[in-house]
Short mmCIF file of C-alpha atoms and ligand atoms in Angstrom, two decimals:
data_model
loop_
_atom_site.label_atom_id
_atom_site.label_comp_id
_atom_site.label_asym_id
_atom_site.label_seq_id
_atom_site.Cartn_x
_atom_site.Cartn_y
_atom_site.Cartn_z
CA MET A 104 0.00 0.00 0.00
CA THR A 105 1.32 3.44 -0.88
CA GLU A 106 0.66 4.77 2.65
CA SER A 107 3.76 2.96 3.89
CA ARG A 108 6.11 4.10 1.14
CA PRO A 109 9.33 5.55 2.54
CA ILE A 110 9.03 8.88 0.73
CA LYS A 111 9.06 12.37 2.01
CA HIS A 112 5.43 13.43 2.33
CA ILE A 113 4.11 16.22 0.17
CA THR A 114 0.78 16.51 1.91
CA ASN A 115 1.98 19.72 3.58
CA LEU A 116 1.91 21.28 0.10
CA LEU A 117 -1.81 20.63 -0.46
CA ARG A 118 -4.35 23.45 -0.38
CA SER A 119 -5.58 24.26 3.09
CA ASP A 120 -9.29 24.30 2.18
CA LEU A 121 -9.70 20.77 0.80
CA PRO A 122 -12.65 18.62 1.90
CA PRO A 123 -11.99 15.82 4.44
CA ALA A 124 -9.71 13.05 3.13
CA ALA A 125 -11.28 10.06 1.37
CA SER A 126 -11.23 6.58 2.87
CA ARG A 127 -10.20 3.57 0.85
CA TRP A 128 -13.16 1.70 -0.64
CA VAL A 129 -13.68 -1.57 1.18
CA GLY A 130 -16.47 -3.03 -0.96
CA PHE A 131 -20.24 -3.00 -0.64
CA PRO A 132 -21.87 -3.90 2.65
CA GLU A 133 -24.11 -6.96 2.76
CA PHE A 134 -27.29 -4.87 2.93
CA ASN A 135 -26.63 -1.83 0.79
CA PHE A 136 -29.53 0.62 0.95
CA VAL A 137 -27.50 3.73 0.09
CA GLY A 138 -26.67 5.56 -3.11
CA GLY A 139 -28.59 5.61 -6.33
CA ASN A 140 -27.64 2.15 -7.53
CA ASN A 141 -29.94 0.35 -9.91
CA ASP A 142 -31.27 -3.14 -10.61
CA ALA A 143 -28.34 -5.12 -12.04
CA ASP A 144 -30.44 -7.65 -13.97
CA SER A 145 -32.21 -4.80 -15.77
CA VAL A 146 -29.08 -3.40 -17.42
CA PRO A 147 -29.79 -4.22 -21.10
CA LEU A 148 -26.48 -5.94 -21.76
CA LYS A 149 -27.17 -7.63 -25.08
CA THR A 150 -28.67 -4.56 -26.69
CA LEU A 151 -25.90 -2.32 -25.38
CA ALA A 152 -23.29 -4.73 -26.74
CA ALA A 153 -24.98 -4.87 -30.16
CA CYS A 154 -25.28 -1.07 -30.21
CA ALA A 155 -21.61 -0.69 -29.31
CA GLU A 156 -20.55 -2.96 -32.16
CA ALA A 157 -22.84 -1.31 -34.70
CA VAL A 158 -21.92 2.27 -33.89
CA LEU A 159 -18.21 1.57 -33.58
CA MET A 160 -18.02 -0.21 -36.92
CA ARG A 161 -19.98 2.57 -38.57
CA GLU A 162 -18.56 5.71 -36.95
CA GLY A 163 -15.67 4.62 -34.77
CA ARG A 164 -13.13 6.61 -36.78
CA ASN A 165 -14.63 9.74 -35.24
CA LEU A 166 -12.97 8.72 -31.99
CA ALA A 167 -9.79 10.11 -33.55
CA THR A 168 -11.10 13.64 -32.99
CA TYR A 169 -12.05 15.36 -29.74
CA PHE A 170 -15.83 15.81 -29.50
CA LEU A 171 -16.53 13.07 -32.09
CA ALA A 172 -16.87 15.59 -34.89
CA SER A 173 -20.02 16.86 -33.15
CA GLY A 174 -18.68 19.92 -31.33
CA PRO A 175 -18.43 20.73 -27.62
CA MET A 176 -22.16 20.26 -26.80
CA GLY A 177 -21.80 16.48 -27.25
CA TYR A 178 -22.48 13.76 -29.80
CA LEU A 179 -25.28 15.09 -32.01
CA PRO A 180 -27.23 11.82 -32.47
CA LEU A 181 -27.39 11.52 -28.67
CA ARG A 182 -28.68 15.08 -28.32
CA GLU A 183 -31.29 14.30 -30.99
CA PHE A 184 -32.34 11.18 -29.08
CA ILE A 185 -32.61 13.17 -25.83
CA ALA A 186 -34.76 15.80 -27.58
CA ALA A 187 -37.04 13.08 -29.02
CA LYS A 188 -37.32 11.35 -25.64
CA LEU A 189 -38.23 14.59 -23.85
CA ALA A 190 -40.81 15.48 -26.49
CA LEU A 191 -42.45 12.06 -26.27
CA ARG A 192 -42.21 11.37 -22.55
CA ALA A 193 -42.21 14.82 -20.93
CA SER A 194 -44.06 17.11 -23.40
CA TYR A 195 -40.86 19.13 -23.56
CA LEU A 196 -39.90 20.45 -26.97
CA CYS A 197 -36.29 21.50 -27.01
CA ASP A 198 -33.68 22.08 -29.64
CA PRO A 199 -30.77 19.58 -29.68
CA ALA A 200 -28.55 22.66 -30.10
CA ASP A 201 -29.48 23.69 -26.52
CA ILE A 202 -28.63 20.30 -24.99
CA LEU A 203 -25.21 19.87 -23.42
CA VAL A 204 -24.14 16.27 -22.78
CA THR A 205 -22.48 16.03 -19.37
CA THR A 206 -20.58 13.45 -17.36
CA GLY A 207 -23.64 12.44 -15.33
CA SER A 208 -26.08 15.05 -14.12
CA MET A 209 -23.66 15.71 -11.24
CA GLN A 210 -21.53 17.59 -13.72
CA ALA A 211 -24.61 19.56 -14.76
CA LEU A 212 -25.11 20.54 -11.11
CA ASP A 213 -21.46 21.56 -10.85
CA LEU A 214 -21.66 23.63 -14.04
CA VAL A 215 -24.82 25.47 -12.99
CA ASN A 216 -23.39 26.12 -9.54
CA SER A 217 -20.14 27.42 -11.03
CA ALA A 218 -21.97 29.67 -13.45
CA PHE A 219 -24.44 31.15 -10.96
CA LEU A 220 -23.07 30.95 -7.44
CA GLU A 221 -20.51 32.89 -5.49
CA PRO A 222 -19.78 32.46 -1.77
CA GLY A 223 -22.50 34.15 0.26
CA ASP A 224 -25.18 33.75 -2.42
CA THR A 225 -28.56 32.31 -1.51
CA VAL A 226 -30.46 29.47 -3.17
CA ILE A 227 -33.72 27.76 -2.27
CA ILE A 228 -33.81 23.99 -2.17
CA GLU A 229 -36.42 21.46 -1.09
CA GLU A 230 -36.42 20.67 2.63
CA GLY A 231 -35.63 17.04 1.86
CA THR A 232 -33.36 16.87 -1.20
CA TYR A 233 -30.47 15.14 -2.92
CA GLY A 234 -27.55 14.98 -0.47
CA GLY A 235 -25.05 15.44 -3.30
CA ALA A 236 -26.67 18.76 -4.19
CA ILE A 237 -26.47 19.92 -0.56
CA GLY A 238 -22.80 18.93 -0.43
CA LYS A 239 -22.02 20.95 -3.55
CA LEU A 240 -23.81 24.02 -2.16
CA LYS A 241 -21.92 23.68 1.10
CA SER A 242 -18.58 23.58 -0.64
CA ALA A 243 -19.58 26.57 -2.77
CA GLY A 244 -20.05 28.55 0.45
CA VAL A 245 -23.67 29.28 -0.40
CA ASN A 246 -26.64 29.85 1.95
CA TYR A 247 -29.39 27.40 1.22
CA ILE A 248 -32.91 27.61 2.52
CA GLY A 249 -35.18 24.56 2.59
CA ALA A 250 -38.73 24.97 1.32
CA PRO A 251 -41.16 22.60 3.08
CA LEU A 252 -42.57 19.67 1.12
CA ASP A 253 -45.87 17.84 1.16
CA GLU A 254 -47.05 14.85 -0.86
CA ASP A 255 -47.10 17.06 -4.01
CA GLY A 256 -43.60 18.54 -3.67
CA ILE A 257 -42.67 22.11 -2.65
CA ARG A 258 -45.44 23.86 -0.72
CA ILE A 259 -46.15 26.97 -2.74
CA ASP A 260 -47.53 28.97 0.21
CA ALA A 261 -44.34 28.34 2.18
CA LEU A 262 -42.14 29.10 -0.81
CA ALA A 263 -43.96 32.42 -1.37
CA GLY A 264 -43.26 33.28 2.28
CA ILE A 265 -39.55 32.46 1.90
CA LEU A 266 -39.23 34.50 -1.29
CA GLN A 267 -41.02 37.49 0.25
CA ASP A 268 -38.90 37.26 3.36
CA LEU A 269 -35.73 37.31 1.27
CA ALA A 270 -37.05 40.21 -0.81
CA ASP A 271 -37.76 42.14 2.40
CA LYS A 272 -34.13 41.62 3.39
CA GLY A 273 -32.90 42.67 -0.06
CA VAL A 274 -31.63 39.15 -0.85
CA GLN A 275 -32.00 37.88 -4.42
CA PRO A 276 -31.96 34.07 -4.45
CA LYS A 277 -30.09 32.80 -7.47
CA PHE A 278 -32.33 29.81 -8.16
CA ILE A 279 -34.84 27.36 -6.77
CA TYR A 280 -33.45 23.82 -7.08
CA THR A 281 -36.29 21.33 -7.40
CA ILE A 282 -36.74 17.64 -8.22
CA PRO A 283 -40.41 17.82 -9.18
CA THR A 284 -40.88 14.43 -10.84
CA VAL A 285 -40.15 11.50 -8.53
CA GLN A 286 -38.59 13.68 -5.89
CA ASN A 287 -35.43 12.53 -4.15
CA PRO A 288 -35.92 11.43 -1.38
CA THR A 289 -39.72 11.44 -1.05
CA GLY A 290 -40.73 9.94 -4.44
CA SER A 291 -43.52 12.52 -4.88
CA VAL A 292 -44.62 14.07 -8.18
CA MET A 293 -45.51 17.76 -8.41
CA PRO A 294 -48.84 18.24 -10.21
CA LEU A 295 -49.13 20.54 -13.22
CA ALA A 296 -50.96 23.36 -11.39
CA ARG A 297 -48.20 23.54 -8.79
CA ARG A 298 -45.53 23.61 -11.51
CA GLN A 299 -47.28 26.62 -13.01
CA GLU A 300 -47.49 28.34 -9.63
CA LEU A 301 -43.82 27.67 -8.99
CA LEU A 302 -42.89 29.21 -12.32
CA SER A 303 -45.01 32.30 -11.74
CA LEU A 304 -43.48 32.79 -8.28
CA ALA A 305 -39.99 32.54 -9.81
CA ARG A 306 -41.04 35.13 -12.37
CA GLN A 307 -42.52 37.42 -9.72
CA TYR A 308 -39.32 37.36 -7.65
CA GLY A 309 -36.92 37.41 -10.60
CA THR A 310 -35.21 34.13 -9.79
CA ALA A 311 -34.37 31.05 -11.86
CA ILE A 312 -35.55 27.45 -11.46
CA PHE A 313 -33.14 24.56 -11.69
CA GLU A 314 -35.24 21.49 -12.51
CA ASP A 315 -33.57 18.14 -11.85
CA ASP A 316 -35.42 15.27 -13.53
CA CYS A 317 -32.97 12.52 -12.61
CA TYR A 318 -35.69 9.93 -11.79
CA ALA A 319 -38.50 11.17 -14.05
CA ASP A 320 -38.42 8.12 -16.34
CA LEU A 321 -39.06 5.77 -13.42
CA LEU A 322 -42.64 6.75 -12.65
CA TRP A 323 -45.14 3.94 -12.09
CA GLU A 324 -48.10 5.75 -10.62
CA GLY A 325 -50.09 8.46 -12.39
CA ASP A 326 -49.31 10.47 -15.50
CA ARG A 327 -46.08 12.31 -15.93
CA PRO A 328 -46.78 16.07 -15.88
CA PRO A 329 -44.91 18.23 -18.38
CA THR A 330 -41.52 19.50 -17.26
CA ILE A 331 -41.48 22.93 -15.66
CA ALA A 332 -39.01 23.86 -18.41
CA SER A 333 -41.67 23.14 -21.03
CA LEU A 334 -44.04 25.66 -19.38
CA ASP A 335 -41.38 28.35 -19.39
CA GLN A 336 -41.62 30.97 -22.14
CA GLU A 337 -38.71 33.14 -21.04
CA GLY A 338 -35.68 30.92 -20.49
CA ARG A 339 -36.04 31.02 -16.69
CA VAL A 340 -35.63 27.27 -16.19
CA LEU A 341 -32.42 25.27 -16.34
CA TYR A 342 -33.10 21.58 -16.83
CA THR A 343 -31.00 18.51 -16.13
CA GLY A 344 -31.61 14.82 -16.73
CA SER A 345 -29.59 11.63 -16.66
CA PHE A 346 -29.34 8.11 -18.04
CA SER A 347 -28.04 6.93 -14.66
CA LYS A 348 -31.38 5.78 -13.35
CA SER A 349 -33.06 4.76 -16.62
CA ILE A 350 -30.13 2.69 -17.97
CA ALA A 351 -27.09 2.57 -15.66
CA PRO A 352 -25.27 5.02 -13.37
CA ALA A 353 -21.77 3.81 -14.22
CA LEU A 354 -22.25 5.02 -17.80
CA ARG A 355 -21.94 8.61 -16.50
CA VAL A 356 -24.13 10.29 -19.09
CA GLY A 357 -26.37 13.22 -18.21
CA TYR A 358 -27.50 16.42 -19.90
CA LEU A 359 -28.13 20.05 -19.19
CA ILE A 360 -30.58 22.20 -21.16
CA ALA A 361 -30.64 25.98 -21.09
CA ASP A 362 -31.31 28.80 -23.52
CA TRP A 363 -28.22 29.91 -25.39
CA PRO A 364 -27.65 33.21 -23.50
CA VAL A 365 -27.08 31.12 -20.37
CA MET A 366 -25.64 28.02 -22.05
CA SER A 367 -23.05 30.11 -23.88
CA ARG A 368 -21.74 31.19 -20.47
CA ILE A 369 -21.87 27.69 -18.99
CA LEU A 370 -20.17 25.88 -21.88
CA PRO A 371 -16.73 27.48 -21.33
CA LEU A 372 -16.83 26.10 -17.77
CA LYS A 373 -16.92 22.50 -19.05
CA LYS A 374 -13.19 22.11 -19.41
CA ASP A 375 -12.91 18.33 -19.92
CA ALA A 376 -12.79 18.27 -23.74
CA GLY A 377 -16.05 16.33 -23.86
CA SER A 378 -17.76 13.60 -21.85
CA GLY A 379 -16.98 9.93 -22.55
CA ALA A 380 -17.46 9.30 -26.27
CA LEU A 381 -18.16 5.59 -26.25
CA GLU A 382 -21.04 5.90 -23.79
CA GLN A 383 -22.55 8.71 -25.84
CA MET A 384 -22.32 6.70 -29.05
CA VAL A 385 -23.79 3.55 -27.51
CA LEU A 386 -26.70 5.40 -25.91
CA ALA A 387 -27.50 7.23 -29.13
CA GLU A 388 -27.54 3.93 -30.97
CA PHE A 389 -29.74 2.44 -28.22
CA GLY A 390 -32.34 5.05 -29.15
CA LEU A 391 -35.93 5.73 -28.22
CA ASP A 392 -37.51 2.32 -28.90
CA HIS A 393 -35.07 0.38 -26.76
CA PHE A 394 -35.20 3.12 -24.15
CA THR A 395 -38.98 2.95 -23.88
CA ARG A 396 -38.91 -0.85 -23.60
CA ASN A 397 -36.12 -0.71 -21.04
CA VAL A 398 -37.78 1.78 -18.71
CA THR A 399 -41.12 -0.04 -18.96
CA ASP A 400 -39.48 -3.28 -17.75
CA LEU A 401 -37.20 -1.56 -15.26
CA THR A 402 -40.03 0.42 -13.70
CA ALA A 403 -42.10 -2.76 -13.22
CA THR A 404 -39.10 -4.42 -11.54
CA LEU A 405 -38.50 -1.43 -9.29
CA LYS A 406 -42.17 -1.28 -8.31
CA GLY A 407 -41.89 -4.93 -7.21
CA LYS A 408 -38.86 -4.10 -5.08
CA CYS A 409 -40.59 -1.05 -3.66
CA ASP A 410 -43.58 -3.19 -2.67
CA ALA A 411 -41.20 -5.64 -0.99
CA MET A 412 -39.56 -2.84 0.99
CA VAL A 413 -42.89 -1.27 1.96
CA ALA A 414 -44.12 -4.67 3.20
CA ALA A 415 -40.87 -5.28 5.10
CA LEU A 416 -41.02 -1.85 6.74
CA GLU A 417 -44.64 -2.36 7.77
CA GLU A 418 -43.87 -5.79 9.15
CA GLN A 419 -40.68 -4.84 10.99
CA PHE A 420 -41.29 -1.24 12.05
CA GLY A 421 -45.08 -1.05 12.15
CA ALA A 422 -46.36 2.42 13.00
CA SER A 423 -42.86 3.53 14.08
CA ALA A 424 -41.90 4.13 10.43
CA GLU A 425 -43.92 6.76 8.57
CA PHE A 426 -43.43 7.23 4.87
CA LEU A 427 -45.20 8.17 1.65
CA VAL A 428 -45.28 5.22 -0.71
CA PRO A 429 -43.19 6.56 -3.62
CA LYS A 430 -44.76 7.01 -7.05
CA GLY A 431 -41.61 5.84 -8.76
CA GLY A 432 -37.84 5.79 -8.43
CA ILE A 433 -35.63 3.83 -6.07
CA PHE A 434 -36.01 5.39 -2.61
CA ILE A 435 -38.25 5.46 0.44
CA TRP A 436 -37.96 8.42 2.80
CA ILE A 437 -38.81 7.32 6.29
CA THR A 438 -39.62 9.29 9.41
CA LEU A 439 -38.95 7.53 12.71
CA PRO A 440 -40.06 8.83 16.11
CA ASP A 441 -38.33 12.01 17.32
CA GLY A 442 -35.97 10.26 19.73
CA VAL A 443 -34.15 8.29 17.04
CA ASP A 444 -30.89 9.81 15.78
CA THR A 445 -30.37 8.23 12.36
CA THR A 446 -26.81 9.57 12.01
CA ARG A 447 -25.87 7.46 15.02
CA LEU A 448 -28.06 4.59 13.80
CA ALA A 449 -26.27 4.64 10.43
CA GLN A 450 -22.89 4.35 12.15
CA VAL A 451 -23.94 1.34 14.19
CA ALA A 452 -25.81 -0.26 11.27
CA ILE A 453 -22.86 -0.05 8.87
CA SER A 454 -20.64 -1.81 11.39
CA GLU A 455 -23.14 -4.69 11.14
CA GLY A 456 -23.37 -4.66 7.35
CA VAL A 457 -26.45 -2.46 6.83
CA ALA A 458 -25.90 0.82 4.98
CA ILE A 459 -28.55 3.58 5.23
CA ASN A 460 -28.55 7.27 4.38
CA PRO A 461 -29.16 9.30 7.55
CA GLY A 462 -31.79 11.99 7.05
CA ALA A 463 -29.60 14.85 8.26
CA GLU A 464 -27.50 14.53 5.09
CA TRP A 465 -30.61 14.66 2.91
CA SER A 466 -32.19 17.67 4.62
CA ALA A 467 -31.70 21.40 4.16
CA ASN A 468 -32.08 21.68 7.90
CA ALA A 469 -29.98 18.82 9.28
CA GLU A 470 -31.79 18.94 12.62
CA SER A 471 -35.19 18.39 11.01
CA GLY A 472 -33.82 15.33 9.22
CA ARG A 473 -32.17 13.84 12.30
CA HIS A 474 -34.89 11.21 12.82
CA ARG A 475 -35.37 10.47 9.13
CA LEU A 476 -33.57 8.08 6.82
CA ARG A 477 -33.50 7.18 3.15
CA LEU A 478 -33.42 3.61 1.93
CA CYS A 479 -32.63 2.67 -1.68
CA PHE A 480 -34.30 -0.49 -2.96
CA GLY A 481 -32.90 -0.26 -6.51
CA ASN A 482 -29.97 -2.67 -6.28
CA PRO A 483 -30.66 -5.29 -3.56
CA ASP A 484 -32.92 -8.21 -4.49
CA LYS A 485 -36.21 -8.75 -2.66
CA GLN A 486 -34.78 -11.31 -0.26
CA THR A 487 -31.94 -8.96 0.66
CA ILE A 488 -34.47 -6.15 1.13
CA ARG A 489 -36.52 -8.28 3.53
CA GLU A 490 -33.50 -9.49 5.51
CA GLY A 491 -31.83 -6.07 5.57
CA VAL A 492 -34.93 -4.27 6.84
CA ARG A 493 -35.39 -6.94 9.52
CA LYS A 494 -31.77 -6.49 10.58
CA LEU A 495 -32.10 -2.70 10.58
CA ALA A 496 -35.20 -2.94 12.78
CA GLU A 497 -33.32 -5.21 15.19
CA ILE A 498 -30.39 -2.79 15.40
CA CYS A 499 -32.70 0.20 15.80
CA ARG A 500 -34.68 -1.57 18.56
CA ARG A 501 -31.51 -2.52 20.39
CA GLU A 502 -30.08 1.01 20.16
CA THR A 503 -33.23 3.10 20.72
CA GLY A 504 -36.10 0.87 21.85
CA ILE A 505 -37.81 1.65 18.54
CA PRO A 506 -39.66 -0.09 17.03
CA PRO A 507 -41.21 -1.82 20.01
CA ARG A 508 -41.09 -5.61 19.57
CA SER A 509 -42.89 -6.97 16.47
CA GLY A 510 -43.75 -3.61 14.93
CA ASN A 511 -47.05 -4.41 13.26
CA ILE A 512 -48.36 -6.48 16.13
CA ASP A 513 -47.76 -3.89 18.80
CA HIS A 514 -49.43 -1.07 16.88
C1 PLP B 1981 -31.63 14.18 -7.75
C2 PLP B 1981 -30.32 13.76 -8.31
N1 PLP B 1981 -29.72 14.53 -9.22
C3 PLP B 1981 -28.55 14.20 -9.75
C4 PLP B 1981 -27.91 13.03 -9.40
C5 PLP B 1981 -26.60 12.71 -10.05
O1 PLP B 1981 -26.71 11.58 -10.82
P1 PLP B 1981 -25.77 11.26 -12.07
O2 PLP B 1981 -24.57 12.13 -12.00
O3 PLP B 1981 -25.45 9.82 -11.96
O4 PLP B 1981 -26.59 11.57 -13.28
C6 PLP B 1981 -28.48 12.18 -8.48
C7 PLP B 1981 -27.81 10.93 -8.08
O5 PLP B 1981 -28.26 10.12 -7.33
C8 PLP B 1981 -29.73 12.56 -7.90
O6 PLP B 1981 -30.33 11.79 -7.00
#
C-alpha cells in the first residue's frame, strides 16, 4: 500500500481548504440501501453490446477527434435522441442545439453552480433533497434555505413566504433547485398546477428554477406532468436529466438544457474536452424504442422491489416508520419517532453490514432530518431487502427501543 512508502510526504503542500480526506473503498456492505444504484439484472447488456458494435463499426473513426466531430455540446445523435425522448415522454420540446451532454447530471449541477453561485449567495432547495446537491452548495459557500414539502412537492404557500422574506431583506436568491418528478428522497410528483405556480413565483421574484429530472423516467403511478421547463416561455428554467437511473449510473451520461444566452456562459466552464465518447455513441444507438422498452421493464421491476420494501417496513417497524409510498424511483424516505438519531443509527448499522442514508444529510435543515432516513431499494434483491430491513429494525430496537417488539403487532 502506498501509505507505507518511505518517501518524504508532500501533503503539507496541499491546499488548506480541501474537503476531508477520502477513505479507501472496502467493498459494498451486505445490505446496501444507500446511493442511487440500480437493478443489475435490468441493465440491457445484449442490446448495449450490439449497439456498441454497430456504432463503432460505422462511426468509430470519429474517436480520432475530440468531441466526435459533433462539437463541444456532445455527440449530435445523442442530443437528438434526448430531444425526441423529452418530447415524447415529458411534453418538452427542445432544440438539440441547446442540450449539453455532461458526465452524469452531477456535472450539470457543478456547471450550474459554477456559473451562478458565489460564496455568500442564496439558493432555495427542497427541505428534503439530494444529499449530493447539498454537499455541492456547502462547498460553494452558499446559503441554502429549505422549502417545506408535502405529498405534491414544494409547498407553494411556504415558498412564497420564503421569497417574500428574502425580498424584504434585499436578498436575491439565485435559483430554486427542485426535483419535481419522482422527488429525491420522497418519491412525490408535483402536479401541473403547482408547476405553473412555482414558475409564476420565480417570475414574480426574478429568480431562476433549476429542474432536476434525474428519476423522471421511473414513474409507475399516475401520468407524468410536463416539465417545468416546457411551461417556461422566457428561459427562466435550467433543466437537467440523466441516463443513470433509466439505464445505468456507471455510464456517467447526463445532460443540461438551457437557452443559449445562459448556455453560452456555462459551456466554457466545461473544461474536460467532452464527456466519454463511447457511452454517448452507444446510448444514441440504443435510441428511443429500446429506451422505452427498457424503462417499462425496469419500472415494473423497481415497483416490485418497492412493494417488498414497503411490506418489510410495515412488518418490521409497524407504526414507528412513517413514509409516503413513492410514485416511482428507487427510494423510500422514512420518518422515525423524534428520539431516534439516524446519524448514530447509520454508524452502528454499517458496522453490522447495513448501509442507510441518515436523514440529516438529505435535509436542508440537518436537525429536522435527524430522525429520518432514506433507503434505496434499486440494487438489492427482494430477499436482501426483507433481511436487511429486519436487521435494521433489530439494530434500531436494540439502540433506541424503537420499534417496540414486532412492529405491526404492537401497533
Ligand atoms: C436528484 C439527483 N440529481 C442528480 C444526481 C446525479 O446523478 P448522475 O450524476 O449519476 O446523473 C443524483 C444521483 O443520485 C440525484 O439523486
